[in-house]
Coordinates of C-alpha atoms in Angstrom, one line a residue:
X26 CA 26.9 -3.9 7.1
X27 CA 24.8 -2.0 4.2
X28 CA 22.9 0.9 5.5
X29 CA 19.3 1.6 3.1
X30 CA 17.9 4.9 2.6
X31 CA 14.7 3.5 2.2
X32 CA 11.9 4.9 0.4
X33 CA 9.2 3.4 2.5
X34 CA 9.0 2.7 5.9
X35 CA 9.3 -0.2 6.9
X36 CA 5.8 -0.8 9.1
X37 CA 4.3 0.4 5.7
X38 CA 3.3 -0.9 2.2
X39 CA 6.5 -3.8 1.3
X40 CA 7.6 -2.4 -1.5
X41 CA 11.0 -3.2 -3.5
X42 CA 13.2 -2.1 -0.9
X43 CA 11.6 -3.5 2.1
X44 CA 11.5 -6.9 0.0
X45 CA 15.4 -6.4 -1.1
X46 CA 16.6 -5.5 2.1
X47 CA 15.0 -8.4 3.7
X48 CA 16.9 -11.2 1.9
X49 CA 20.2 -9.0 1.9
X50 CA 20.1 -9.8 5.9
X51 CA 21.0 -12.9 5.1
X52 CA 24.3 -12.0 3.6
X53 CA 25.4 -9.2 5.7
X54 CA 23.8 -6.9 8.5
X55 CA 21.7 -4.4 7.8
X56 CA 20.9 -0.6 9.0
X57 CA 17.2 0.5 7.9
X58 CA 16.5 4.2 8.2
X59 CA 12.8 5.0 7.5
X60 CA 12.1 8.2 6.0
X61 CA 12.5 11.0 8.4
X62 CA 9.5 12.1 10.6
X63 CA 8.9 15.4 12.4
X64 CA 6.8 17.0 14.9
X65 CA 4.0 17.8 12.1
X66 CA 3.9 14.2 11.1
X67 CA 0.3 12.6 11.0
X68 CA 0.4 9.6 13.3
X69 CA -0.7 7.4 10.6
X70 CA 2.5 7.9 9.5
X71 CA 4.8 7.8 12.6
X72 CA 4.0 3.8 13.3
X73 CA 4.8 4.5 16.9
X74 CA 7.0 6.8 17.4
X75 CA 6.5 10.0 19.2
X76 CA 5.5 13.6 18.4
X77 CA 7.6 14.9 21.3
X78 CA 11.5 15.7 20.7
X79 CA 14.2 15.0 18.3
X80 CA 15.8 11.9 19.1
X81 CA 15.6 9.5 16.4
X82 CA 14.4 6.1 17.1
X83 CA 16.7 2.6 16.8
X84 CA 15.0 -0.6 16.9
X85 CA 16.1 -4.0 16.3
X86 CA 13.7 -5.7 14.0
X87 CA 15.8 -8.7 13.7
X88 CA 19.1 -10.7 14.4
X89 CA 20.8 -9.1 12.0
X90 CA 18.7 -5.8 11.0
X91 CA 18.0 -2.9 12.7
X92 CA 15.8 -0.3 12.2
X93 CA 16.6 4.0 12.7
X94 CA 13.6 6.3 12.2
X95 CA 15.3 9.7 11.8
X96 CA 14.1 13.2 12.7
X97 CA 13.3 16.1 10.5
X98 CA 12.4 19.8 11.0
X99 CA 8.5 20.2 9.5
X100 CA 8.3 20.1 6.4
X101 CA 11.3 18.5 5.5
X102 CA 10.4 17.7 2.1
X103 CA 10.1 21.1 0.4
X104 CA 12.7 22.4 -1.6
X105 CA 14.5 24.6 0.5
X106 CA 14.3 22.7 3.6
X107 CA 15.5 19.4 2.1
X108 CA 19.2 20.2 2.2
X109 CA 18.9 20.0 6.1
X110 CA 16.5 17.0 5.5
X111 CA 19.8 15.3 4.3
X112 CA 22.3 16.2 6.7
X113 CA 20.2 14.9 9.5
X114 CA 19.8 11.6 8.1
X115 CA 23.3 11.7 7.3
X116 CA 24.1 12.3 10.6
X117 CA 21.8 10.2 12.3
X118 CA 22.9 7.0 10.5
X119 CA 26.2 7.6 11.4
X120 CA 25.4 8.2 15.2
X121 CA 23.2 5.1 14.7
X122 CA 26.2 3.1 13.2
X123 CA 28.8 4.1 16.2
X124 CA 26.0 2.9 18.7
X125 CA 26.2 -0.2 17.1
X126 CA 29.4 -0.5 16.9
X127 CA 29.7 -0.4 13.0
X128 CA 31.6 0.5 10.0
X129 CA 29.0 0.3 6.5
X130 CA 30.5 -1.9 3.6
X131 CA 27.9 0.4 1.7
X132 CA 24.9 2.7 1.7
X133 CA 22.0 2.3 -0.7
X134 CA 19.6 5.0 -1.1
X135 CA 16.4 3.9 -2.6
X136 CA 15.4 7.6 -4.0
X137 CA 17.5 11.4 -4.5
X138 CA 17.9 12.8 -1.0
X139 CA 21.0 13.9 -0.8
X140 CA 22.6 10.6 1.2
X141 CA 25.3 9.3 -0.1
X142 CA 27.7 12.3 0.4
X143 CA 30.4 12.2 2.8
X144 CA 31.3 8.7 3.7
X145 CA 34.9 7.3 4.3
X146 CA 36.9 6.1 1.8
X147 CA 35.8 2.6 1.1
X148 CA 32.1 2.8 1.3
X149 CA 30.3 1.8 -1.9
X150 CA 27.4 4.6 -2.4
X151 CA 24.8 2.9 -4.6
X152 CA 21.4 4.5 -5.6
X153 CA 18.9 1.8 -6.1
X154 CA 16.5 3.2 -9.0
X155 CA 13.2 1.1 -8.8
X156 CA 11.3 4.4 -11.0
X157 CA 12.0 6.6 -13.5
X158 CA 12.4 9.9 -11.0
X159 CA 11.6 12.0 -13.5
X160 CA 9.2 11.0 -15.2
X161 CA 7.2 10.5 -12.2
X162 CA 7.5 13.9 -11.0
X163 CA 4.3 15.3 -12.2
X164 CA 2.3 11.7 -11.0
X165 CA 3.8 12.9 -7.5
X166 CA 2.9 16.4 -7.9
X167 CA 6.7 17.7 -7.8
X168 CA 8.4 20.1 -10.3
X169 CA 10.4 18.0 -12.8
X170 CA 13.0 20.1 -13.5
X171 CA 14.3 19.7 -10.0
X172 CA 13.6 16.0 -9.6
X173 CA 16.1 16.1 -12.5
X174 CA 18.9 18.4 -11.0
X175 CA 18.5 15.9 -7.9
X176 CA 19.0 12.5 -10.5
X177 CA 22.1 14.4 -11.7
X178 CA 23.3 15.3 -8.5
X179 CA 22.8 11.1 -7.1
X180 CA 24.5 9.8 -10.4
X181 CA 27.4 11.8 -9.9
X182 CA 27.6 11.0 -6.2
X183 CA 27.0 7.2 -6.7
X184 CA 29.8 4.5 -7.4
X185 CA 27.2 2.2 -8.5
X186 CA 23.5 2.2 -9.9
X187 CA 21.2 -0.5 -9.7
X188 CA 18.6 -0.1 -12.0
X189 CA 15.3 -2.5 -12.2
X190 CA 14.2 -2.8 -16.1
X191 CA 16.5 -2.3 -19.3
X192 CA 14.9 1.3 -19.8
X193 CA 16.2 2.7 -16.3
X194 CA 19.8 1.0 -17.7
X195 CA 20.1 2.3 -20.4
X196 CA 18.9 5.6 -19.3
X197 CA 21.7 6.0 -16.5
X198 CA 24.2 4.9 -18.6
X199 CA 23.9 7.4 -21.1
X200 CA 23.9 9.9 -18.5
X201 CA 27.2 9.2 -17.8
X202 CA 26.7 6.7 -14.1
X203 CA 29.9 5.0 -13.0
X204 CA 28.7 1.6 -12.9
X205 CA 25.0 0.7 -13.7
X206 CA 23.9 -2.6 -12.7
X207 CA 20.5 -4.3 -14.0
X208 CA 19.0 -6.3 -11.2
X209 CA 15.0 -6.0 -11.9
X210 CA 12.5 -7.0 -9.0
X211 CA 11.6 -10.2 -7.9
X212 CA 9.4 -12.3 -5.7
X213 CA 9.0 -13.6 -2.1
X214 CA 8.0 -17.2 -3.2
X215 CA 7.8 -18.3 0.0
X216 CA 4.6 -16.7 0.5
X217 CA 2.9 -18.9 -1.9
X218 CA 4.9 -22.4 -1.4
X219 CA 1.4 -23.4 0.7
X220 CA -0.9 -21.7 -1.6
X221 CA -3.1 -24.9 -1.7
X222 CA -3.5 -25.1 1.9
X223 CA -5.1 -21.7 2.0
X224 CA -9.1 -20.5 1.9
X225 CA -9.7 -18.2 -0.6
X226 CA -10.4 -15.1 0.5
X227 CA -13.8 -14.6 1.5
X228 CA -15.0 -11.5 0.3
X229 CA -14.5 -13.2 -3.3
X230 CA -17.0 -16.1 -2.5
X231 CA -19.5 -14.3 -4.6
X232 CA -18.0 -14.4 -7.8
X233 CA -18.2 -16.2 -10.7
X234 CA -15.1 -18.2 -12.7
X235 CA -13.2 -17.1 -14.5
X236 CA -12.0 -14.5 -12.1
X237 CA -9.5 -12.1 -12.9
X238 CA -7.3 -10.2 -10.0
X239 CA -5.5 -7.3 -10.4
X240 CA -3.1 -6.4 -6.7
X241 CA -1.7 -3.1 -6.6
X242 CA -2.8 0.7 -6.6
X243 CA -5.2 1.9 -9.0
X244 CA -4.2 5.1 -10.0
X245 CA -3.2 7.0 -13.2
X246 CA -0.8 4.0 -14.0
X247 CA -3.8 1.7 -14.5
X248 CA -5.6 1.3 -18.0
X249 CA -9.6 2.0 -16.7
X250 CA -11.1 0.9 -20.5
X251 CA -9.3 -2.6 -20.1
X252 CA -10.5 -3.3 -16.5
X253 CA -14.2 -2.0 -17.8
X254 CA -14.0 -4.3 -20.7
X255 CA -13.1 -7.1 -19.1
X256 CA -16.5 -6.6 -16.9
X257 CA -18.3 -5.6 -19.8
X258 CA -17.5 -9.3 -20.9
X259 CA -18.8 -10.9 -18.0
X260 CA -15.5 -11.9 -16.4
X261 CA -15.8 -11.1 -12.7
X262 CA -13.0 -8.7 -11.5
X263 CA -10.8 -9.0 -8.2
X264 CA -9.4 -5.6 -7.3
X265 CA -6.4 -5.8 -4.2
X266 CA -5.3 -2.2 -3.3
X267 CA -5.9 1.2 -2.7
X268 CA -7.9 3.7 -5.1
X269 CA -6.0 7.2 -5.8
X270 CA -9.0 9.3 -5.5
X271 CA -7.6 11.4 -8.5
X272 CA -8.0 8.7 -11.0
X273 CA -11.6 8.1 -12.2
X274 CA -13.5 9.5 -9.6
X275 CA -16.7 8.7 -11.0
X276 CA -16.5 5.7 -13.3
X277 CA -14.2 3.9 -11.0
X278 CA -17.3 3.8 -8.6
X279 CA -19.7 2.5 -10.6
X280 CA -17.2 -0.4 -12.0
X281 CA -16.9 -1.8 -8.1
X282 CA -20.8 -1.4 -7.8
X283 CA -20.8 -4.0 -10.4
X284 CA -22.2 -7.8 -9.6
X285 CA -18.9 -9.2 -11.1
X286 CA -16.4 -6.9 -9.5
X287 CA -15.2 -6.6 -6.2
X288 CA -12.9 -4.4 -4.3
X289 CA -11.3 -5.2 -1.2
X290 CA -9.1 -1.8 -0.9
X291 CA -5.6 -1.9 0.3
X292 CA -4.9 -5.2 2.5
X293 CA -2.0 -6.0 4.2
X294 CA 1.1 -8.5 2.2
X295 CA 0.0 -11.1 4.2
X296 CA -3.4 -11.5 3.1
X297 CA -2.4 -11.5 -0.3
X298 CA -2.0 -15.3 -1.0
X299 CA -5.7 -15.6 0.0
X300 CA -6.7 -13.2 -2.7
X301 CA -4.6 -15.0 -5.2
X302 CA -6.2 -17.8 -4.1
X303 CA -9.3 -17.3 -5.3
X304 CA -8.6 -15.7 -8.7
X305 CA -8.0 -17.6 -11.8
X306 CA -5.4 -15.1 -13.8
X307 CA -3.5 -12.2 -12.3
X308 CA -3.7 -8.9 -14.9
X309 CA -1.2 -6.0 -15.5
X310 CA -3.5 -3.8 -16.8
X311 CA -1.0 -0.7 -17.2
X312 CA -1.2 2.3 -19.9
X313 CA 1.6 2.9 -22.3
X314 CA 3.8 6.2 -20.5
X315 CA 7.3 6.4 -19.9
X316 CA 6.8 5.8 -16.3
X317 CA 5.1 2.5 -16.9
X318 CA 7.5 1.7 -18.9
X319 CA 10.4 2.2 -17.0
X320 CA 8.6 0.4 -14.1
X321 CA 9.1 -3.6 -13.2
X322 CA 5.9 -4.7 -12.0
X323 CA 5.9 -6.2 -8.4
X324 CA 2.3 -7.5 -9.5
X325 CA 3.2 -10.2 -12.8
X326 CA 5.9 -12.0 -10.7
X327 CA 4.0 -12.6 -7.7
X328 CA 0.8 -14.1 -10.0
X329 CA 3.3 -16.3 -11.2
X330 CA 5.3 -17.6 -7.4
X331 CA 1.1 -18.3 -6.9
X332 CA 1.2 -20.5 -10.0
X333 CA -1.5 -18.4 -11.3
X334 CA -1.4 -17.8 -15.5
X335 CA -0.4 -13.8 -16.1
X336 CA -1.8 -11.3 -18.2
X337 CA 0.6 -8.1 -18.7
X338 CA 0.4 -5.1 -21.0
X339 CA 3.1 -4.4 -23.1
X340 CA 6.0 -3.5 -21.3
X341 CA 9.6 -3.9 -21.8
X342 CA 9.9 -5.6 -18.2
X343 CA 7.6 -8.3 -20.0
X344 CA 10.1 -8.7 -22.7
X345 CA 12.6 -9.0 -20.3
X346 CA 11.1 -11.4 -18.7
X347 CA 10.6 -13.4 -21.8
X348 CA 8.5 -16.1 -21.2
X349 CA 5.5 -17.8 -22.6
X350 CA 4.1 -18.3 -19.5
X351 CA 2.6 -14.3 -19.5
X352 CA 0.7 -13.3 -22.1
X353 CA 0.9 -9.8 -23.6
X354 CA -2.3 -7.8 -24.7
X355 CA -2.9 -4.3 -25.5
X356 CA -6.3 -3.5 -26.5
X357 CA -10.0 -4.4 -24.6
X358 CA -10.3 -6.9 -26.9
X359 CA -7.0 -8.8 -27.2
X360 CA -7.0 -8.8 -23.1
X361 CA -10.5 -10.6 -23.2
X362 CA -9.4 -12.8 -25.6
X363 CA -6.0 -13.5 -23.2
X364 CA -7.6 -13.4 -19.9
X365 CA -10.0 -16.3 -21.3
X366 CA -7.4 -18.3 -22.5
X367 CA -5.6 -18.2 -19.5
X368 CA -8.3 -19.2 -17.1
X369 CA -9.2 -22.5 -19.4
X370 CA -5.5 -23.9 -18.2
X371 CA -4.8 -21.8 -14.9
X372 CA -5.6 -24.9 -12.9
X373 CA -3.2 -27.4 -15.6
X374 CA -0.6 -28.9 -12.5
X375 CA 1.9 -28.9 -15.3
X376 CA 1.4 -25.1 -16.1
X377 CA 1.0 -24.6 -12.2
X378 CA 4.4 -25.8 -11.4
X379 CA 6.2 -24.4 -14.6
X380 CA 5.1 -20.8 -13.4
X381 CA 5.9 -21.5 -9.5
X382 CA 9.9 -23.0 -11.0
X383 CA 10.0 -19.7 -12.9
X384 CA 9.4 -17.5 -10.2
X385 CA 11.9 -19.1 -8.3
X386 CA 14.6 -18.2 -10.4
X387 CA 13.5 -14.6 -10.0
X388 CA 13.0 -14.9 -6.3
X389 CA 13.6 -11.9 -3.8
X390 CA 16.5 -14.1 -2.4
X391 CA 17.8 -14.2 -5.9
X392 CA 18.1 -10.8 -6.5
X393 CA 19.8 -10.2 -2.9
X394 CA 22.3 -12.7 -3.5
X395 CA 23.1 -10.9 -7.0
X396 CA 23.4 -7.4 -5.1
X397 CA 25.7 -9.0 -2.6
X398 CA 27.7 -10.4 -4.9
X399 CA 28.4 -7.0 -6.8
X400 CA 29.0 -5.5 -3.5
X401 CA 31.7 -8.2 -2.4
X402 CA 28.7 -9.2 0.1
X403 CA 28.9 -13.0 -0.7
X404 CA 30.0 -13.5 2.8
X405 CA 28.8 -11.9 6.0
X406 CA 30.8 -9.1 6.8
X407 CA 31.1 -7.3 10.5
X408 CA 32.9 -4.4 10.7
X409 CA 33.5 -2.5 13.3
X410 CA 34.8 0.6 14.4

């Protein structure tokens, strides 16, 4: 059994753990804990469990994964509070492991509360580094001086780092980590396999070809002026996710009130195929920072597993990646130039199925296997106490 610190929970926003933990169920059991709730907890972000008490919730989610959501004193995430944060989930996991009846293989945490102290002898403690921590401190609002005492403090306590782009590597190599493995993220293909039996979404009926999509969060990490010029140029804009109402609170507006542009807010994973559906290229439109840069984008892979033609910034996850099949522009201009290029083949079968076979071999079930094979996870373990 692995037990995963998540970042997320899981009834929220699938993210790279959610996705990674997923396939890993189908090479050895696995122990979810959600990020901690408390008393002071909105309930948007309780997904059913209650204000009252502290005893933390376990839920099996499927044959071979189950699910804690741990308890916290109120604000549990400030600095001084955070050390208890730890010890409860600490604590809770193991309770949750001896009502199961199990002994962990390993424990993944999937960001730097304190987790991975304190285990037996034989547990592999592996931090799972999907961001650069510190460098999106000040995107999260946190001081980044501590974010980096915490990095320190998670390298030192982890026997192995899996990091998701070259940059995160190298970074946690020269900081001295035990072990750092490079297993970027990845794709569900599955989603997509019946792409062509799918509607296009409807709230894109209006829209004129070529149609460029862009799914994730539009935030600081997003490039406005490339978005803008791409509507400037007449190509109609699909936008998939939610708007940080930080960034560009007054020209993002007026880009979505645009003829050519629509905005469907954040929509649940499932309803993603539709949306891709309907678009004709899939854009990374992300700005040049160190946090971009360490980053993987979720967003390029999955354009590809829906055999749609991608458009990416320059990042070195691109490079990485290293394949015609996604174009790299930087400036308003070169994007136009790509995004219009793309769209006269997106529909080429050949092209179509090249991009589908490539995203298979960066698959979500892919990247599990590779995890459980560094963990010694190739076949099912079930130990027990």
């Amino acid at each position: 059994m692995i037990v995963v610190f998540a970042g997320t929970s899981w009834d929220g926003v699938a993210g790279s753990d959610r996705l990674l933990a997923t396939e890993l169920a189908a090479h050895t059991d696995v122990l979810w804990v959600d990020p901690p709730i408390s008393a002071a907890t909105p309930d948007r972000y309780r997904y059913g469990a209650s204000r009252l008490g502290m005893t933390p919730l376990l839920r099996r989610v499927s044959p071979s994964s189950h699910r804690l959501t741990p308890r916290a004193l109120p604000m549990h995430t400030r600095p001084y509070v955070k050390v208890s944060t730890a010890a409860l989930l600490r604590s809770q996991a193991r309770r949750a492991l001896r009502r199961l009846g199990r002994r962990p293989a390993a424990v993944m945490a999937c960001n730097l509360v304190d987790v991975l102290r304190g285990w037996e002898p034989g547990v592999t403690k592996v931090l799972y580094g999907t961001d650069d921590f510190v460098a999106g401190a000040a995107l999260m609002g946190h001081d980044a001086d501590r974010v980096a005492a915490d990095e320190r403090r998670q390298l030192a306590n982890a026997d192995l780092v899996v990091a998701i782009s070259t940059v995160l590597a190298e970074r946690w190599t020269s900081m001295g980590a035990r072990r750092v493995e490079l297993i970027p993220n990845g794709v569900q293909t599955s989603a997509y396999r019946d792409l062509s039996l799918l509607s296009p979404a409807p709230e894109a009926g209006g829209l004129a070809s070529p149609v460029a999509g862009v799914i994730g969060q539009f935030s600081d990490r997003t490039d406005f002026d490339l978005l803008a010029a791409l509507a400037d140029d007449g190509i109609s804009l699909l936008l998939v996710g939610p708007h940080d109402a930080r960034w560009e609170p007054e020209r993002f507006p007026r880009l979505v009130a645009r003829p050519n542009v629509v905005w469907v807010g954040r929509q649940p994973f499932e309803k993603v195929p539709s949306f891709l559906r309907a678009v004709d290229v899939g854009v990374t439109p992300y700005r040049d920072t160190p946090f971009n840069r360490a980053s993987f984008p979720l967003k390029t892979l999955e354009y590809l597993g829906a055999g749609k033609p991608a458009v990416s910034t320059d990042l070195p996850a691109v490079h990485w990646l290293d394949s015609p099949l996604v174009r790299v522009a930087n400036t308003p201009k070169e994007l136009v130039a790509a995004v219009r290029e793309a769209a006269a083949e997106s529909s080429v079968p050949e092209l179509v199925a090249a991009r589908r076979e490539f995203a298979e071999q960066h698959s979500w079930t892919q990247r599990a296997a590779t995890l459980a094979s560094v963990l010694g996870l190739s076949h099912r373990h079930h130990n027990t106490l």
